[in-house]
Short mmCIF file of C-alpha atoms in Angstrom, two decimals:
data_model
loop_
_atom_site.label_atom_id
_atom_site.label_comp_id
_atom_site.label_asym_id
_atom_site.label_seq_id
_atom_site.Cartn_x
_atom_site.Cartn_y
_atom_site.Cartn_z
CA MET K 21 36.96 94.91 184.54
CA ALA K 22 37.04 96.46 187.86
CA GLY K 23 33.55 97.37 189.16
CA THR K 24 32.01 99.85 191.70
CA SER K 25 32.38 97.12 194.55
CA ALA K 26 36.19 97.85 194.29
CA ASP K 27 37.31 94.55 195.56
CA ALA K 28 38.71 92.51 192.72
CA LEU K 29 39.38 92.43 188.98
CA ASP K 30 37.42 90.29 186.67
CA VAL K 31 39.43 88.92 183.76
CA ALA K 32 38.01 87.04 180.74
CA LEU K 33 39.54 85.48 177.66
CA VAL K 34 36.92 85.70 174.90
CA GLU K 35 36.77 84.72 171.24
CA PHE K 36 34.36 86.31 168.86
CA ARG K 37 33.33 85.01 165.22
CA ALA K 38 31.09 87.25 163.01
CA GLU K 39 28.85 86.13 160.04
CA GLU K 40 26.69 88.18 157.84
CA GLU K 41 23.04 87.89 158.55
CA PRO K 42 20.66 88.09 155.45
CA THR K 43 17.47 89.62 155.78
CA ALA K 44 14.01 88.42 154.50
CA ASP K 45 14.69 89.71 150.99
CA GLU K 46 18.32 88.17 151.07
CA GLN K 47 20.04 91.46 151.46
CA THR K 48 22.75 91.84 154.07
CA GLY K 49 21.14 93.16 157.13
CA GLY K 50 23.92 92.84 159.71
CA LEU K 51 26.41 90.63 161.55
CA SER K 52 25.39 87.57 163.76
CA LEU K 53 28.13 87.40 166.32
CA THR K 54 29.07 84.46 168.50
CA MET K 55 30.96 84.88 171.84
CA ARG K 56 33.01 81.90 173.38
CA LEU K 57 34.24 82.31 176.91
CA LEU K 58 37.74 80.61 176.80
CA ALA K 59 38.73 81.34 180.35
CA SER K 60 37.77 83.60 183.21
CA ARG K 61 38.70 84.28 186.97
CA GLU K 62 38.28 86.78 189.57
CA VAL K 63 41.51 88.36 191.09
CA PRO K 64 41.10 89.86 194.43
CA PHE K 65 43.00 93.14 194.90
CA GLU K 66 45.87 93.11 197.39
CA GLN K 67 44.48 94.60 200.56
CA GLN K 68 46.35 97.92 200.49
CA LEU K 69 45.33 98.70 197.02
CA ALA K 70 41.61 97.83 197.83
CA LEU K 71 41.87 100.20 200.95
CA ASP K 72 43.47 102.82 198.83
CA ILE K 73 40.74 102.59 196.13
CA LEU K 74 38.03 102.76 198.79
CA ARG K 75 39.70 105.79 200.03
CA LEU K 76 39.40 107.39 196.58
CA LEU K 77 35.76 106.65 196.25
CA GLU K 78 34.94 108.64 199.22
CA PRO K 79 33.77 112.32 198.64
CA ALA K 80 36.71 113.84 200.72
CA ASP K 81 39.78 115.41 199.08
CA VAL K 82 42.64 112.96 198.46
CA PRO K 83 46.35 113.57 197.59
CA LEU K 84 47.23 113.69 194.03
CA GLN K 85 50.16 111.16 194.82
CA LEU K 86 47.63 108.53 195.81
CA VAL K 87 45.69 109.04 192.73
CA SER K 88 49.02 108.45 190.70
CA SER K 89 49.98 105.60 192.81
CA VAL K 90 46.65 103.79 192.45
CA ASP K 91 46.73 104.31 188.72
CA ALA K 92 50.17 102.68 188.25
CA ARG K 93 49.54 99.84 190.88
CA LEU K 94 46.06 98.91 189.32
CA GLY K 95 47.80 98.88 185.83
CA GLN K 96 50.40 96.53 187.28
CA THR K 97 47.83 94.29 188.75
CA SER K 98 45.72 94.06 185.60
CA ALA K 99 48.90 93.41 183.62
CA GLU K 100 49.77 90.38 185.74
CA ALA K 101 46.18 89.20 185.74
CA VAL K 102 45.90 89.10 181.96
CA SER K 103 49.44 87.68 181.68
CA THR K 104 48.48 84.89 183.94
CA LEU K 105 45.20 84.10 182.45
CA CYS K 106 46.69 83.85 178.96
CA ARG K 107 49.58 81.66 180.08
CA ASP K 108 47.20 79.27 181.94
CA ALA K 109 44.88 79.11 178.81
CA GLN K 110 48.10 78.50 176.54
CA THR K 111 46.90 81.02 174.14
CA SER K 112 47.13 84.77 173.35
CA CYS K 113 44.88 87.47 172.00
CA ASP K 114 44.70 90.21 169.59
CA LEU K 115 43.70 92.88 171.94
CA VAL K 116 43.35 93.54 175.68
CA VAL K 117 40.44 95.94 176.87
CA SER K 118 40.81 97.50 180.30
CA HIS K 119 38.00 99.39 181.86
CA GLY K 120 40.11 100.43 185.02
CA GLN K 121 38.57 101.44 188.39
CA THR K 122 36.02 104.42 188.28
CA VAL K 123 37.06 106.83 191.03
CA ARG K 124 34.95 109.71 189.89
CA HIS K 125 31.75 110.11 187.86
CA ASP K 126 30.60 113.65 188.41
CA VAL K 127 26.96 114.45 187.55
CA VAL K 128 25.76 118.23 187.80
CA ASP K 129 21.90 118.72 187.24
CA GLY K 130 21.55 115.40 185.53
CA VAL K 131 24.63 116.07 183.24
CA VAL K 132 27.88 113.92 183.44
CA THR K 133 30.66 116.53 183.46
CA SER K 134 33.69 114.30 183.94
CA THR K 135 34.42 110.60 184.49
CA LEU K 136 37.81 109.15 185.61
CA GLN K 137 39.03 105.49 185.50
CA LEU K 138 42.32 104.56 186.90
CA GLY K 139 44.59 101.51 185.68
CA GLN K 140 47.44 102.78 183.47
CA PRO K 141 47.27 100.70 180.19
CA ALA K 142 50.96 101.27 179.56
CA TRP K 143 51.73 98.66 182.17
CA ILE K 144 49.53 96.24 180.52
CA ALA K 145 51.01 96.90 177.10
CA ALA K 146 54.50 96.51 178.32
CA ALA K 147 53.92 93.26 180.23
CA THR K 148 51.92 91.59 177.49
CA GLY K 149 53.25 93.09 174.27
CA LEU K 150 49.58 93.53 173.05
CA PRO K 151 47.77 96.55 172.28
CA VAL K 152 45.32 97.84 175.00
CA LEU K 153 42.00 99.68 174.64
CA SER K 154 41.07 101.79 177.79
CA ASP K 155 39.24 104.77 178.84
CA VAL K 156 36.01 103.47 177.19
CA ARG K 157 33.52 105.89 178.85
CA ALA K 158 34.98 109.30 177.98
CA ARG K 159 34.08 109.58 174.41
CA ASP K 160 30.37 109.13 175.10
CA VAL K 161 30.55 111.77 177.86
CA ALA K 162 32.05 114.04 175.47
CA ALA K 163 29.16 113.48 173.03
CA GLY K 164 26.76 114.63 175.81
CA GLY K 165 25.98 111.19 177.10
CA GLN K 166 26.06 109.67 180.68
CA GLY K 167 29.02 107.40 179.70
CA ALA K 168 26.89 104.61 181.46
CA PRO K 169 25.58 102.00 181.53
CA LEU K 170 28.00 100.43 179.12
CA ALA K 171 26.24 96.91 179.38
CA SER K 172 23.48 98.10 177.30
CA ILE K 173 25.14 97.14 173.96
CA LEU K 174 25.91 93.55 175.40
CA ASP K 175 22.41 93.26 176.72
CA HIS K 176 20.72 94.64 173.60
CA LEU K 177 22.37 92.05 171.38
CA LEU K 178 21.87 89.07 173.83
CA LEU K 179 18.13 89.91 173.97
CA ALA K 180 17.56 90.73 170.39
CA GLY K 181 14.35 89.14 168.99
CA GLY K 182 12.92 88.73 172.25
CA ARG K 183 8.90 88.79 172.58
CA THR K 184 8.43 90.40 175.91
CA PRO K 185 10.03 93.42 177.61
CA THR K 186 12.99 92.02 179.51
CA ALA K 187 15.52 93.62 181.83
CA MET K 188 19.27 92.64 182.13
CA LEU K 189 20.15 93.50 185.59
CA ASN K 190 23.70 93.98 187.11
CA LEU K 191 23.93 94.06 190.84
CA GLY K 192 27.44 95.46 191.47
CA GLY K 193 28.12 98.35 193.79
CA ILE K 194 25.50 100.16 191.75
CA ALA K 195 22.39 98.53 190.15
CA ASN K 196 21.75 99.14 186.56
CA ILE K 197 19.25 97.76 184.25
CA THR K 198 18.83 97.49 180.39
CA VAL K 199 15.25 97.14 179.08
CA VAL K 200 14.96 95.32 175.75
CA SER K 201 11.43 95.52 174.29
CA PRO K 202 10.07 94.36 171.05
CA THR K 203 7.94 97.63 170.89
CA ALA K 204 10.33 100.24 172.15
CA GLU K 205 13.93 101.50 171.95
CA THR K 206 16.38 99.95 174.21
CA ILE K 207 16.85 101.91 177.63
CA ALA K 208 19.22 101.68 180.21
CA PHE K 209 20.04 103.39 183.55
CA ASP K 210 21.55 103.02 187.07
CA THR K 211 18.49 102.33 189.38
CA GLY K 212 20.42 103.27 192.62
CA PRO K 213 22.69 101.32 195.00
CA ALA K 214 22.97 97.61 194.75
CA ASN K 215 25.72 96.46 197.10
CA ALA K 216 27.32 99.90 197.80
CA LEU K 217 25.44 100.81 201.10
CA ILE K 218 24.97 97.05 202.16
CA ASP K 219 28.82 96.63 202.08
CA LEU K 220 29.17 99.78 203.99
CA MET K 221 27.14 98.54 206.80
CA ALA K 222 28.46 94.98 206.73
CA ARG K 223 32.07 96.52 207.15
CA ARG K 224 30.91 98.48 210.20
CA ILE K 225 29.18 95.28 211.71
CA THR K 226 32.09 92.90 211.18
CA GLY K 227 35.06 95.49 211.61
CA ASP K 228 36.51 94.18 208.22
CA PRO K 229 37.29 97.09 205.95
CA ARG K 230 36.80 94.62 202.92
CA GLY K 231 33.86 92.85 204.46
CA PHE K 232 30.48 92.27 202.77
CA ASP K 233 27.22 90.61 203.83
CA ARG K 234 28.22 86.90 203.11
CA ASP K 235 25.22 84.93 202.00
CA GLY K 236 22.77 87.85 203.25
CA ALA K 237 23.25 86.39 206.65
CA LEU K 238 23.40 89.85 208.40
CA ALA K 239 20.31 91.13 206.72
CA ALA K 240 18.46 87.96 207.30
CA GLN K 241 18.88 88.61 211.18
CA GLY K 242 17.21 92.13 210.84
CA THR K 243 13.92 93.70 210.42
CA VAL K 244 13.21 96.42 208.07
CA ASP K 245 12.92 99.79 209.58
CA PRO K 246 10.05 101.45 207.59
CA VAL K 247 10.88 105.02 208.62
CA LEU K 248 14.38 104.65 207.59
CA LEU K 249 13.35 103.10 204.44
CA ALA K 250 10.96 105.66 203.45
CA ASP K 251 13.50 108.49 204.18
CA LEU K 252 16.12 106.55 201.85
CA LEU K 253 13.40 106.13 199.24
CA SER K 254 12.75 109.91 199.21
CA ASP K 255 16.10 110.59 197.43
CA PRO K 256 15.35 112.80 194.37
CA TYR K 257 17.66 110.45 192.23
CA TYR K 258 14.85 107.66 192.08
CA THR K 259 12.31 109.98 190.43
CA LEU K 260 14.79 111.41 187.76
CA PRO K 261 13.89 110.20 184.20
CA ALA K 262 16.21 108.06 182.29
CA PRO K 263 18.90 108.21 180.97
CA LYS K 264 20.74 108.67 184.17
CA SER K 265 23.81 107.40 186.18
CA THR K 266 25.17 107.61 189.55
CA GLY K 267 27.87 105.93 191.87
CA LYS K 268 29.71 105.97 195.17
CA GLU K 269 30.12 109.67 194.75
CA HIS K 270 26.45 109.92 195.77
CA PHE K 271 25.83 106.69 197.65
CA HIS K 272 28.67 106.82 200.21
CA ALA K 273 29.34 106.61 203.87
CA ASP K 274 28.48 110.24 204.73
CA TYR K 275 25.18 109.74 202.70
CA LEU K 276 24.26 106.77 204.86
CA ASP K 277 25.15 108.51 208.07
CA ARG K 278 22.98 111.58 207.36
CA HIS K 279 19.90 109.19 207.01
CA LEU K 280 20.89 107.45 210.17
CA ASN K 281 21.40 110.67 212.13
CA ARG K 282 17.89 111.70 211.24
CA ARG K 283 16.62 108.62 212.48
CA ARG K 284 18.43 108.98 215.74
CA ALA K 285 17.48 112.50 216.09
CA ALA K 286 13.76 111.29 215.96
CA GLY K 287 14.59 109.29 219.36
CA THR K 288 15.03 105.76 217.77
CA ALA K 289 18.37 104.27 216.69
CA PRO K 290 17.66 101.11 214.62
CA ASP K 291 20.02 98.11 215.43
CA ASP K 292 22.87 97.50 212.92
CA VAL K 293 21.21 94.35 211.50
CA ASP K 294 17.95 96.30 210.99
CA VAL K 295 19.86 98.86 208.95
CA ILE K 296 21.44 96.35 206.81
CA ALA K 297 18.02 94.43 206.29
CA THR K 298 16.61 97.95 205.34
CA LEU K 299 19.42 98.59 202.86
CA THR K 300 18.82 95.33 201.38
CA THR K 301 15.17 96.08 200.80
CA LEU K 302 16.02 99.45 199.43
CA THR K 303 17.94 97.80 196.74
CA ALA K 304 15.31 95.34 195.89
CA ARG K 305 12.52 97.92 195.84
CA THR K 306 14.27 100.50 193.69
CA VAL K 307 15.20 97.84 191.03
CA ALA K 308 11.53 96.61 191.12
CA GLN K 309 9.99 99.98 190.84
CA ALA K 310 12.34 100.67 187.83
CA CYS K 311 11.27 97.34 186.25
CA ARG K 312 7.63 98.18 186.65
CA ALA K 313 7.90 101.74 185.20
CA HIS K 314 9.09 100.05 181.93
CA GLY K 315 6.63 97.10 181.72
CA VAL K 316 9.41 94.36 182.41
CA ARG K 317 8.05 90.89 182.48
CA ASP K 318 11.32 88.96 182.96
CA VAL K 319 14.69 89.86 184.74
CA VAL K 320 18.00 88.17 183.94
CA ALA K 321 20.48 89.17 186.62
CA SER K 322 24.26 89.16 186.99
CA GLY K 323 26.96 90.68 189.27
CA GLY K 324 27.86 90.04 192.99
CA GLY K 325 24.55 90.62 194.38
CA THR K 326 23.25 87.54 192.75
CA ARG K 327 25.35 85.55 195.30
CA ASN K 328 23.35 87.41 198.17
CA PRO K 329 20.34 84.97 198.65
CA THR K 330 18.57 87.37 201.08
CA LEU K 331 18.83 90.01 198.41
CA MET K 332 17.64 87.77 195.67
CA THR K 333 14.64 86.40 197.86
CA GLN K 334 13.71 89.99 198.48
CA LEU K 335 13.89 91.07 194.95
CA ARG K 336 11.65 88.21 193.83
CA ALA K 337 9.20 89.51 196.44
CA GLU K 338 9.34 93.04 195.34
CA LEU K 339 9.03 92.26 191.80
CA HIS K 340 5.92 90.19 192.38
CA THR K 341 4.50 93.10 194.54
CA GLU K 342 5.37 95.70 192.04
CA LEU K 343 3.84 93.88 189.23
CA HIS K 344 0.59 93.07 190.92
CA SER K 345 0.16 96.82 191.81
CA GLY K 346 0.75 97.62 188.17
CA PRO K 347 -1.10 97.03 184.79
CA HIS K 348 -0.13 93.37 184.29
CA THR K 349 -2.22 91.78 187.09
CA GLY K 350 -4.26 88.50 186.83
CA PRO K 351 -3.58 84.66 187.55
CA ASP K 352 -0.71 84.63 185.10
CA ALA K 353 1.06 87.69 186.49
CA GLY K 354 4.66 87.27 187.57
CA VAL K 355 8.10 88.33 186.83
CA GLU K 356 10.78 85.67 186.37
CA LEU K 357 14.14 86.40 187.82
CA ARG K 358 16.86 84.25 186.54
CA THR K 359 20.66 84.63 186.41
CA THR K 360 22.82 85.06 182.98
CA ASP K 361 24.27 81.62 183.67
CA GLU K 362 20.74 80.05 183.65
CA VAL K 363 19.53 81.76 180.60
CA PHE K 364 22.68 82.22 178.40
CA GLY K 365 25.21 79.90 180.01
CA LEU K 366 27.21 83.07 180.68
CA PRO K 367 28.43 83.05 184.36
CA GLU K 368 27.43 85.98 186.25
CA GLY K 369 30.90 86.81 187.42
CA ALA K 370 32.40 86.90 183.98
CA LYS K 371 29.60 89.05 182.28
CA GLU K 372 31.25 92.47 182.88
CA ALA K 373 34.62 91.25 181.53
CA CYS K 374 32.90 89.98 178.58
CA LEU K 375 31.20 93.11 178.11
CA MET K 376 34.64 94.82 177.96
CA ALA K 377 35.77 92.19 175.34
CA LEU K 378 32.74 93.07 173.13
CA LEU K 379 33.31 96.78 173.38
CA GLY K 380 36.93 96.03 172.31
CA TRP K 381 35.82 93.97 169.35
CA LEU K 382 33.56 96.70 168.35
CA SER K 383 36.19 99.44 168.61
CA TRP K 384 38.82 97.22 166.85
CA HIS K 385 36.50 96.89 163.82
CA GLY K 386 35.67 100.60 163.75
CA LEU K 387 32.08 100.23 165.05
CA PRO K 388 30.37 102.32 167.94
CA ALA K 389 29.74 100.73 171.20
CA THR K 390 27.18 102.95 172.61
CA LEU K 391 23.37 103.49 172.25
CA PRO K 392 22.27 107.10 172.37
CA SER K 393 18.78 105.90 173.72
CA VAL K 394 20.51 104.54 176.53
CA THR K 395 23.33 107.10 177.38
CA GLY K 396 21.52 110.26 176.06
CA ALA K 397 24.55 111.14 173.91
CA ALA K 398 24.00 113.21 170.68
CA HIS K 399 25.31 110.34 168.53
CA ARG K 400 26.85 106.98 168.63
CA SER K 401 30.82 106.95 168.97
CA ILE K 402 33.49 104.36 168.96
CA ALA K 403 34.80 103.77 172.55
CA GLY K 404 38.15 104.13 174.07
CA ARG K 405 41.72 104.81 173.10
CA LEU K 406 44.59 102.43 172.03
CA THR K 407 47.94 101.85 173.56
CA PRO K 408 50.29 100.04 171.09
CA GLY K 409 51.90 96.99 172.07
CA ARG K 410 55.46 95.82 171.04
CA ARG K 411 54.41 95.87 167.34
CA PRO K 412 52.96 98.69 165.10
CA LEU K 413 49.27 98.86 165.34
CA HIS K 414 47.48 97.10 162.34
CA LEU K 415 43.77 97.41 162.82
CA PRO K 416 41.50 95.51 160.36
CA ALA K 417 39.42 97.23 157.92
CA PRO K 418 36.47 98.87 159.50
CA SER K 419 33.40 96.67 159.26
CA PRO K 420 30.54 98.27 157.24
CA LEU K 421 28.03 96.18 159.30
CA MET K 422 26.94 96.23 162.79
CA PRO K 423 26.12 93.28 164.91
CA THR K 424 22.21 92.68 165.18
CA ARG K 425 22.41 89.83 167.66
CA LEU K 426 25.02 87.90 169.87
CA ARG K 427 24.88 84.28 170.89
CA VAL K 428 26.99 82.74 173.64
CA VAL K 429 28.47 79.20 172.62
CA GLY K 430 30.18 76.72 174.64
#
């Protein structure tokens, strides 16, 4: 899995087991799925590949040759990462699932018109000899959906049977939440930028083209600029109804500069550390506002943003403020913010790669991987397309049952 931060590849080796789950009247109701994380690692991109990916994420035109080159090099990088992980774990697998790197996710008037992920799966199939599932978003887009957030199926199964509205939060380049409630349909959407704008400002401050705000140290030195924050919060995206999705094609360098230039034109130029402090608050506040709007009482977070203590502290404060200004007030009011590692024993850095494995298991067994209530699609659909390995494809018989819950085991 390569996320919107575009800095590394997350790779995981995952084992699934399924058992039929009887209902109260002893009729088969669905599948209880267990997921065991056998191995995982983060593989940083080679510097030139990372810089080329970042170039593709900017809104300017790029040479087609660069698109083709990144597609091949990312496929080769993925092939080496999978081969190394399996070799070190001294095991093989039935299927490789590759999300690739999203370089375009075009939204026109709230409708996703196209989505493009790079990372040629043929390189992975050739290197490993295994079948590869890829291009996992396009089928949902073709069905009228957003093609995102994909994490909702994993979140929905992990939180099944909960008693309070709970949000699974991913803090990657873009922040997205899945809200699972005992009294409503599961809903998920992108709340806005998580690390995307923070990383941009950190790179300007440090001069490192792959830099980020390590431990939130830069934001901790600054003070929030209330005028800049109000201008950023006025973006119409935040008031759009769910389902909705966004990406770096919206929250990019030119976007940030437009807001900074308006601030400078007013006669005041905030210090760089004040800008990054303001962007950190922007992420925390937009996430908290989205949680409040859907009555969330608990938040379980994952993604690179959880390793930024300044962001996490700010998010806790914003969640507390939003809840106390909403309907759930009183002496016991409060939103608990924890990580997937704390709640499920699932390392936050491996969650997205485990999601890809789950999508692969579902597609391999002929099961849909998207929730129309989440993506807005007209119907559920089986995700992805298959590239054969060295041997002819032999898929198992399609499962007549969907998983109804998922448990992480050690």
